[in-house]
Structures are given as structure tokens and as C-alpha cells.
mmCIF file of N, CA and C and ligand atoms in Angstrom:
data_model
loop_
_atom_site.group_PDB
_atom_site.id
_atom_site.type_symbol
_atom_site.label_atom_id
_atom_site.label_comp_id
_atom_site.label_asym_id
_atom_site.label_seq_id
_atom_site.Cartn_x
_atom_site.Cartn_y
_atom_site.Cartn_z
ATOM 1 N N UNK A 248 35.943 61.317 -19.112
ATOM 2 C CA UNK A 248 34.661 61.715 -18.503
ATOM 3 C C UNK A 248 34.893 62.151 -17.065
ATOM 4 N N UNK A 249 34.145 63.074 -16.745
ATOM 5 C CA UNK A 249 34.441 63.837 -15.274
ATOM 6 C C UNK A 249 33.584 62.875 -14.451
ATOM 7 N N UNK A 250 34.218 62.634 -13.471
ATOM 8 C CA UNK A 250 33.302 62.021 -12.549
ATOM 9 C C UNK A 250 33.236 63.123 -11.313
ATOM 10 N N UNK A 251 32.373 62.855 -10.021
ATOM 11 C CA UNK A 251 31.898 63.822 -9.128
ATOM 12 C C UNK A 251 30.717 62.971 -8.377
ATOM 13 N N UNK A 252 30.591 63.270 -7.554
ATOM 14 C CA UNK A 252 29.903 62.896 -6.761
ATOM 15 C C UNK A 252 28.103 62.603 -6.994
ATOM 16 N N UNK A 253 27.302 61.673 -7.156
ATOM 17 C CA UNK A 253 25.981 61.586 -7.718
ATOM 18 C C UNK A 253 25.204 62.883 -7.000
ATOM 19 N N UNK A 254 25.252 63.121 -6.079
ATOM 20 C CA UNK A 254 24.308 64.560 -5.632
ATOM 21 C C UNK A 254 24.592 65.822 -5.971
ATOM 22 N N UNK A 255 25.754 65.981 -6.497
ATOM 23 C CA UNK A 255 26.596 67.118 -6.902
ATOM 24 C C UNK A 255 25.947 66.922 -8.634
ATOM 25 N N UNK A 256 26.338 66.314 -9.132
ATOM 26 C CA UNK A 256 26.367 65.688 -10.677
ATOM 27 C C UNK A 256 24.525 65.696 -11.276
ATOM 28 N N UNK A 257 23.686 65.696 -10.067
ATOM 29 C CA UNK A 257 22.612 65.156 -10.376
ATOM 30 C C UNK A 257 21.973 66.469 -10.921
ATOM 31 N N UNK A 258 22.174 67.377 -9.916
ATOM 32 C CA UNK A 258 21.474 68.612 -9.978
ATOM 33 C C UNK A 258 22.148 69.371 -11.622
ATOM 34 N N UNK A 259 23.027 68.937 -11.514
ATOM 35 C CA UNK A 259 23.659 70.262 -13.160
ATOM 36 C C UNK A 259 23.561 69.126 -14.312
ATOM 37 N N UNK A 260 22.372 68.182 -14.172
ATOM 38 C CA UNK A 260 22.861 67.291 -15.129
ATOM 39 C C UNK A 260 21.542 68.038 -16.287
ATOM 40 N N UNK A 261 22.035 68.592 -17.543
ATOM 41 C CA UNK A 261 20.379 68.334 -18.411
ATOM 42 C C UNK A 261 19.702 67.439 -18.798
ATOM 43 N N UNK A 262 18.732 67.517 -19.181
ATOM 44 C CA UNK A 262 17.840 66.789 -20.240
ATOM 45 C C UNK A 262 18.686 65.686 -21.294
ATOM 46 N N UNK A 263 18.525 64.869 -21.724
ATOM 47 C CA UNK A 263 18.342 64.173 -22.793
ATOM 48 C C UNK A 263 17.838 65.016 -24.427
ATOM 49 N N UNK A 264 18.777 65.187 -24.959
ATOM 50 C CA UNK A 264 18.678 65.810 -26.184
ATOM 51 C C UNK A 264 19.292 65.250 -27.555
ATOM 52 N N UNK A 265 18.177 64.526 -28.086
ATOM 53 C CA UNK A 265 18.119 63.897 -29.794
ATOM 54 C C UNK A 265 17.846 65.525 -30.758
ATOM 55 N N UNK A 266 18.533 66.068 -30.843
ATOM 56 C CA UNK A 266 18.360 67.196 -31.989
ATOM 57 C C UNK A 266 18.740 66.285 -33.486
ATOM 58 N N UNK A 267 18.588 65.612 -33.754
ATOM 59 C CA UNK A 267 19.370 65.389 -35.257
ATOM 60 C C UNK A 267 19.199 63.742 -35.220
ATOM 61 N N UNK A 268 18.888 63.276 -36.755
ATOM 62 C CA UNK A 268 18.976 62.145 -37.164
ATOM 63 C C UNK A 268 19.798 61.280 -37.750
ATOM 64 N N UNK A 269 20.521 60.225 -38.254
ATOM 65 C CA UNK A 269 21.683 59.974 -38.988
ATOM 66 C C UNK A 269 20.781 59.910 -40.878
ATOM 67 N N UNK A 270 19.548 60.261 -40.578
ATOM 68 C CA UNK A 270 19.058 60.650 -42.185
ATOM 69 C C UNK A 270 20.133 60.894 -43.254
ATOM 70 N N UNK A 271 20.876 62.105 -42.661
ATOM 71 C CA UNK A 271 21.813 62.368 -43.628
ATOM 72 C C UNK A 271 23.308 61.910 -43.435
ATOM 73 N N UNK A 272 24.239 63.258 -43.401
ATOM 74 C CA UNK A 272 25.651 62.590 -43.373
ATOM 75 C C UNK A 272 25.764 61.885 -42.470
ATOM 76 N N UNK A 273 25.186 62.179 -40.543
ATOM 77 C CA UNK A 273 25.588 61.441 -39.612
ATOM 78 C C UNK A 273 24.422 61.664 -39.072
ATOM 79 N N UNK A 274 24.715 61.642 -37.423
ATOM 80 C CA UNK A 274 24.051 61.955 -36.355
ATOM 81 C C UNK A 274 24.662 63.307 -35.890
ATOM 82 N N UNK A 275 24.703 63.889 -36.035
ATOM 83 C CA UNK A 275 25.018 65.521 -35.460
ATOM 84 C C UNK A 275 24.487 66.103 -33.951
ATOM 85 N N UNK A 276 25.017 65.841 -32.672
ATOM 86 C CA UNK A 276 24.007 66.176 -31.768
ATOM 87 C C UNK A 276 25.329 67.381 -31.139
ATOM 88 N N UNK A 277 26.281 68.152 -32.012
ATOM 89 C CA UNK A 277 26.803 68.725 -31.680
ATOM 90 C C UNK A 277 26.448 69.587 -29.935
ATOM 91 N N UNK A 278 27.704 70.234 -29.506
ATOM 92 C CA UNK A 278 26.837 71.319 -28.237
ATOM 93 C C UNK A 278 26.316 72.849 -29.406
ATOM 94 N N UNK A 279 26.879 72.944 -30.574
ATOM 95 C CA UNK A 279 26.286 74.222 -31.505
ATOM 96 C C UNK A 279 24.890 73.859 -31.473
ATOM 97 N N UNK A 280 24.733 72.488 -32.088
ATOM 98 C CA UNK A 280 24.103 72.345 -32.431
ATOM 99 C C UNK A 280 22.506 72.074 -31.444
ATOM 100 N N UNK A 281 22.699 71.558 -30.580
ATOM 101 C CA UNK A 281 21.912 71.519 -29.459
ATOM 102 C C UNK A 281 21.346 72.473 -28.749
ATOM 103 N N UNK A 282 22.697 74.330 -28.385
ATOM 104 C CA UNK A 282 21.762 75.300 -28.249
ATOM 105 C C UNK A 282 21.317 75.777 -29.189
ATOM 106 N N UNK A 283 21.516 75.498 -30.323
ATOM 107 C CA UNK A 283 20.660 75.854 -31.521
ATOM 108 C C UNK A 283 19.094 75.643 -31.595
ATOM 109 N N UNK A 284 18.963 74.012 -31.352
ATOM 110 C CA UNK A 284 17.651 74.048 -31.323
ATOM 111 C C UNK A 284 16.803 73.851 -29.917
ATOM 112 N N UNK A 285 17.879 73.857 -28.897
ATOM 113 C CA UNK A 285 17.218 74.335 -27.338
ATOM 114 C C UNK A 285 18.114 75.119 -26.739
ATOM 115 N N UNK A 286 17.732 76.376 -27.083
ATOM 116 C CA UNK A 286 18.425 77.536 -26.352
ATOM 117 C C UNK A 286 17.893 77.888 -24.930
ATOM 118 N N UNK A 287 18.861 78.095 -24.091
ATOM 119 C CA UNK A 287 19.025 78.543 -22.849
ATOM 120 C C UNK A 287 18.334 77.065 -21.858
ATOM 121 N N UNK A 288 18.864 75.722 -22.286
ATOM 122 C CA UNK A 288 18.950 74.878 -22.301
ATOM 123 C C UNK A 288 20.049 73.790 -21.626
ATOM 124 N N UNK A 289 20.704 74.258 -22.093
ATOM 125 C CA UNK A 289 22.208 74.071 -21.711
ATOM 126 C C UNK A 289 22.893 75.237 -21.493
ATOM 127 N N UNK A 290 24.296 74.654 -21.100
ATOM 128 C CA UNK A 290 25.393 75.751 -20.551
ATOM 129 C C UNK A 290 26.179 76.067 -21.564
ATOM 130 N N UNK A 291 27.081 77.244 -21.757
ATOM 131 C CA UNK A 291 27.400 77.098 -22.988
ATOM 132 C C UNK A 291 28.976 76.433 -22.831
ATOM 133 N N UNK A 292 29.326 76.115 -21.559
ATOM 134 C CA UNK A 292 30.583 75.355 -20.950
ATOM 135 C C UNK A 292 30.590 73.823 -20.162
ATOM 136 N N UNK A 293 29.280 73.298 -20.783
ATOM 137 C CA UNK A 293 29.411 71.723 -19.717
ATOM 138 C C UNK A 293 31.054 71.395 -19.106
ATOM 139 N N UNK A 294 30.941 70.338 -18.292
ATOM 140 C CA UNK A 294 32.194 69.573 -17.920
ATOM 141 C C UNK A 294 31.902 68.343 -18.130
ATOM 142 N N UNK A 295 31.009 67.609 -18.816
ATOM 143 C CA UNK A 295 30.612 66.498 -19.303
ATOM 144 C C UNK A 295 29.307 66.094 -20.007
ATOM 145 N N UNK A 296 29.688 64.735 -20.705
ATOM 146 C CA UNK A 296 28.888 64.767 -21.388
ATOM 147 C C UNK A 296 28.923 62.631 -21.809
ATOM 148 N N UNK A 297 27.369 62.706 -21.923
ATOM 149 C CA UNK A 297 26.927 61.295 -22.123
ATOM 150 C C UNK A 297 26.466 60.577 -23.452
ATOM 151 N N UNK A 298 26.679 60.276 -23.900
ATOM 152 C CA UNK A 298 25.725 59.893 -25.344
ATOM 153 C C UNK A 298 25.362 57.969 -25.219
ATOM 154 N N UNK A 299 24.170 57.830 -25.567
ATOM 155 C CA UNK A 299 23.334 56.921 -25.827
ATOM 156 C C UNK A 299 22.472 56.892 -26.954
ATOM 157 N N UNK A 300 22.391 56.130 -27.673
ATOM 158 C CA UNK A 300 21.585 55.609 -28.272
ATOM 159 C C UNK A 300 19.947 55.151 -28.027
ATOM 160 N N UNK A 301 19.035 55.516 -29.384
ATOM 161 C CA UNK A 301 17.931 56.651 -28.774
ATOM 162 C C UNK A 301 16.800 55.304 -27.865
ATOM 163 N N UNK A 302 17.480 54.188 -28.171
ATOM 164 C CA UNK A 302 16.875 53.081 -27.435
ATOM 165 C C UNK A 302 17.720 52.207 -26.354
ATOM 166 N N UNK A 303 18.496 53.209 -26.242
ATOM 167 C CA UNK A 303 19.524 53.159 -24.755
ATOM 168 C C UNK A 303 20.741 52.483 -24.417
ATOM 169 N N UNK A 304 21.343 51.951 -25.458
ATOM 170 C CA UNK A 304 22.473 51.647 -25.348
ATOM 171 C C UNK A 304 23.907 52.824 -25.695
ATOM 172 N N UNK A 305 24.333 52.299 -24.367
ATOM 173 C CA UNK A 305 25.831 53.166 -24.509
ATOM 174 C C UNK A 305 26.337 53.475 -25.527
ATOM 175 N N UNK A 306 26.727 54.275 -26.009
ATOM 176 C CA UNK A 306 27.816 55.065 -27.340
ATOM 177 C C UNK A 306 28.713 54.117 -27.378
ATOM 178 N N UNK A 307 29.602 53.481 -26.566
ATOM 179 C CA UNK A 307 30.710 52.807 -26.547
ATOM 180 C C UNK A 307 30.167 51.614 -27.035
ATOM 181 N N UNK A 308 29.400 51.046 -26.422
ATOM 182 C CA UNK A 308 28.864 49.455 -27.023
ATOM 183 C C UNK A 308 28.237 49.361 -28.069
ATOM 184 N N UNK A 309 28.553 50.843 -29.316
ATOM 185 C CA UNK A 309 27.360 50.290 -30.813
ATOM 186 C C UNK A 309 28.256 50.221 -31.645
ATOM 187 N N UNK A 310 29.785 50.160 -31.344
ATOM 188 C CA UNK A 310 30.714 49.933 -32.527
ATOM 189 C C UNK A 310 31.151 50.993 -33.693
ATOM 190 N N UNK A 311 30.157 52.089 -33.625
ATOM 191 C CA UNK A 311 30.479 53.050 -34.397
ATOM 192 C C UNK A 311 31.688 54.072 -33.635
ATOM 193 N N UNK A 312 32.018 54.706 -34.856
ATOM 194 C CA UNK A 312 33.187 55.637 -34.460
ATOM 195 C C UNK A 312 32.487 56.810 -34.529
ATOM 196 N N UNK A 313 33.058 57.428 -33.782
ATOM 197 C CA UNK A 313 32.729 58.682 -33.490
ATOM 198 C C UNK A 313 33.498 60.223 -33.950
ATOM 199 N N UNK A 314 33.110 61.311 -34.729
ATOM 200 C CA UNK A 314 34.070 62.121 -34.857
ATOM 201 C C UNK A 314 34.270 62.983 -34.091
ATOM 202 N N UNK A 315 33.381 62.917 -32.868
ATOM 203 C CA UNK A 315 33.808 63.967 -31.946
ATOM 204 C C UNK A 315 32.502 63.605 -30.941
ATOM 205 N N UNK A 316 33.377 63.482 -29.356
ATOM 206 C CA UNK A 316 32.590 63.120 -28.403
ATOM 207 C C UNK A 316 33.162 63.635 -27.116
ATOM 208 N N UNK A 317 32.956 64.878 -26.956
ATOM 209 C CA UNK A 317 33.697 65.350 -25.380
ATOM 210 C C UNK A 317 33.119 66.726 -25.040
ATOM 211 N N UNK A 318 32.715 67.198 -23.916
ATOM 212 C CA UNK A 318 32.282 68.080 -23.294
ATOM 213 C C UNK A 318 32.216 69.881 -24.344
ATOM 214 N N UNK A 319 33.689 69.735 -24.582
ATOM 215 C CA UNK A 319 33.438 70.814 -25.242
ATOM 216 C C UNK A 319 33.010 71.213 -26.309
ATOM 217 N N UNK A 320 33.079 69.900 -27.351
ATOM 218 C CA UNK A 320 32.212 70.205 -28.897
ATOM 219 C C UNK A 320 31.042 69.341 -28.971
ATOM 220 N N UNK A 321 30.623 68.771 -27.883
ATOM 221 C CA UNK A 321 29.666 67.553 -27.739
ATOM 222 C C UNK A 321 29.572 66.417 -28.751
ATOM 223 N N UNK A 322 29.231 66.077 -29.863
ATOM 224 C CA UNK A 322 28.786 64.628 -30.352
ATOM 225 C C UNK A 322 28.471 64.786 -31.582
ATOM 226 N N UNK A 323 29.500 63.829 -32.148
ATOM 227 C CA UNK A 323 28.686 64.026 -33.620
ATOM 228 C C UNK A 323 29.388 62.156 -34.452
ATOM 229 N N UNK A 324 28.566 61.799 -35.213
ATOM 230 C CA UNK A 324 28.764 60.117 -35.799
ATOM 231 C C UNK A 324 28.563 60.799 -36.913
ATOM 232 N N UNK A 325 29.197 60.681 -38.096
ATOM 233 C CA UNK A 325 29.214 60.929 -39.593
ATOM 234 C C UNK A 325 29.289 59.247 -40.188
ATOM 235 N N UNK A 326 28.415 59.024 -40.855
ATOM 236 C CA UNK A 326 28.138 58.104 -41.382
ATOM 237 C C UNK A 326 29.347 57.439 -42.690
ATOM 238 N N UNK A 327 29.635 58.663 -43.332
ATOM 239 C CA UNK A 327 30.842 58.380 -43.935
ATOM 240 C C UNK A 327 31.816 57.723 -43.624
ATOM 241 N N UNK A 328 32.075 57.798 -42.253
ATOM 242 C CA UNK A 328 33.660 57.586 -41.706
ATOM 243 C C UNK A 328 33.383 55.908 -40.419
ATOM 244 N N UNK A 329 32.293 55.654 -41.155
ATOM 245 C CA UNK A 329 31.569 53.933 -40.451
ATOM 246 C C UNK A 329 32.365 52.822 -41.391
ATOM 247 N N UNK A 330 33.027 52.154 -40.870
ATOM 248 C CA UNK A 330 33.235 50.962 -41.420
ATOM 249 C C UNK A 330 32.476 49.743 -42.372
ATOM 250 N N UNK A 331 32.908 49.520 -43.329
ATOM 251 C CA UNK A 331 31.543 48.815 -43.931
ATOM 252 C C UNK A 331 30.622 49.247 -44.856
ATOM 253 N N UNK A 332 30.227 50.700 -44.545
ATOM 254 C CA UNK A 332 29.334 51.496 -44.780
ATOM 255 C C UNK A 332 27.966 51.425 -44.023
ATOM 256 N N UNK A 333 28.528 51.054 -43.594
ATOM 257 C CA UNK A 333 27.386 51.082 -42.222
ATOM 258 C C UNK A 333 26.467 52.282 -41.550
ATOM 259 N N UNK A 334 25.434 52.676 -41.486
ATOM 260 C CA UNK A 334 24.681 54.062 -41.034
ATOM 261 C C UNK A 334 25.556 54.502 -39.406
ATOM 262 N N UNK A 335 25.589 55.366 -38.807
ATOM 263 C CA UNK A 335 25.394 55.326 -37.381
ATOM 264 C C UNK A 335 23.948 55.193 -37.130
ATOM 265 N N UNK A 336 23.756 54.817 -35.973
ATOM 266 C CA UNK A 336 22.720 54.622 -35.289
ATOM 267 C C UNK A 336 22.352 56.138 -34.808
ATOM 268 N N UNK A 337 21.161 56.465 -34.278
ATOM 269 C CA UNK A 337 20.188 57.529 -33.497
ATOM 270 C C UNK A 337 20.644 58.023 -32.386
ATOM 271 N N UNK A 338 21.865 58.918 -31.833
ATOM 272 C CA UNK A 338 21.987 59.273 -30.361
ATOM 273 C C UNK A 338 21.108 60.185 -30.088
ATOM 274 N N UNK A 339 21.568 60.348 -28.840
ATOM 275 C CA UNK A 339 20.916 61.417 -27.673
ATOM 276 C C UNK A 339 22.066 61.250 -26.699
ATOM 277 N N UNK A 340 22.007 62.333 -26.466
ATOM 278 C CA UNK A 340 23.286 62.882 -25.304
ATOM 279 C C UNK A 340 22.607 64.411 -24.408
ATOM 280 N N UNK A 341 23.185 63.820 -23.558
ATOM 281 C CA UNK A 341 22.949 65.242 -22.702
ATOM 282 C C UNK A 341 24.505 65.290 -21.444
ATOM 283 N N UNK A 342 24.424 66.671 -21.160
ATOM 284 C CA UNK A 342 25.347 67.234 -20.288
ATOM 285 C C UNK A 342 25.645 67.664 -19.100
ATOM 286 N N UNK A 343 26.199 67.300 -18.397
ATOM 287 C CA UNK A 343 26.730 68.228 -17.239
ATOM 288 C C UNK A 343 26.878 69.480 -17.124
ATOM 289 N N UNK A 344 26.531 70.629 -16.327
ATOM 290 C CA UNK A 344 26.801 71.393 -16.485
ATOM 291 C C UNK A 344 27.422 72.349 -14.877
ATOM 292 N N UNK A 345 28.281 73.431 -15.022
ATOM 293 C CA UNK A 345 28.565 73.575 -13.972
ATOM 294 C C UNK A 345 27.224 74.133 -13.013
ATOM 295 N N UNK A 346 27.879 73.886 -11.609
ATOM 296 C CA UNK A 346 26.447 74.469 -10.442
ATOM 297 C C UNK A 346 25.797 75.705 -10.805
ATOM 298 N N UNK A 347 26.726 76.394 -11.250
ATOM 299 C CA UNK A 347 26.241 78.043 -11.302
ATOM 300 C C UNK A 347 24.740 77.832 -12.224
ATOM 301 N N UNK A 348 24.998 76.923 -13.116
ATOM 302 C CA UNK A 348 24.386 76.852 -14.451
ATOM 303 C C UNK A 348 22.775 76.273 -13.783
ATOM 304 N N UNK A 349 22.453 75.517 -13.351
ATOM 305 C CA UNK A 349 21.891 74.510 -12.552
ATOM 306 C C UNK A 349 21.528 75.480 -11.525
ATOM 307 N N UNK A 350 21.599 76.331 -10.969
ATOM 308 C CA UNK A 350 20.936 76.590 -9.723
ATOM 309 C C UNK A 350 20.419 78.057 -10.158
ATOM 310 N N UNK A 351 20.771 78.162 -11.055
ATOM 311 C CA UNK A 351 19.556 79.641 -12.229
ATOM 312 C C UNK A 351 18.261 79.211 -11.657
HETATM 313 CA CA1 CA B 1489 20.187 61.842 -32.728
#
């Protein structure tokens, strides 16, 4: 995770974005998938990226695995690949994005 300075970081940070449910295979909050259903929304190059759970606990502290969680393909929990058989839980993630992006 990129870190940077909170006044720098604050301004290019987006929204909070739940596009997708673990209804089906997973939780899908891909970055495709996100300007998909909020275009011109995001950047299409963040430098970071957060995911939480949709009642606010950290990604890291819900025990699920993740198949992909990093800036450039953003977020996605497939339910299949849970231990147990266990669902993933509900994220929301949102991104960093560079200044340029942010000061549009
Ligand atoms: Ca979600």
C-alpha cells in the first residue's frame, strides 16, 4: 500500500464504492468493474487502494482470502476459493488516485 502524506492523499482519495454483492461467485468490486458502473469516477490508474467491509471492518481482519487486491486490478473475494465454504463477506473499496485526477 502507498503511503503519502494525509493532505496530499486526502484530496485524490474517491468515494467508497460497493458495486457488487457476494450473491454469487464472490464479491467482485474489480477497478473494470467499478468504472463500469461509475464511470468517470475514478482514475483509470489509481496508486492505491482500500477495501473494507460494508459494515467497516478491514479486509485484512475478516479472514477471507482474497483473489486479487492491489491498485491496479482493484478487488475481488470469490467465494469458491474460501475455506470451509464459507461466503465472503460484502466489500467496498475505494481508491487513490493520482493529483492530476483529483484536481479535474
Ligand atoms: Ca461489495
Amino acid at each position: 500500500m502507498l503511503t503519502c502524506p494525509s493532505d496530499f492523499c486526502q484530496g485524490c482519495r474517491t468515494r467508497w464504492f460497493n458495486s457488487d454483492n457476494p450473491t454469487g461467485q464472490g464479491d467482485y468490486e474489480t477497478l473494470l468493474q467499478v468504472q463500469m458502473v461509475y464511470p468517470s469516477q475514478v482514475c483509470s490508474q489509481p496508486v492505491a487502494i482500500e477495501a473494507m467491509t460494508v459494515s467497516g471492518v478491514p479486509a485484512h481482519k475478516t479472514g477471507d482470502i482474497f483473489q486479487v487486491y492491489d491498485a491496479t486490478h482493484g478487488f475481488a473475494c470469490v467465494t469458491a476459493e474460501q475455506p470451509g465454504g464459507k461466503r465472503c463477506q460484502d466489500y467496498k473499496v475505494r481508491f487513490t488516485c493520482p493529483l492530476a485526477f483529483c484536481s479535474v
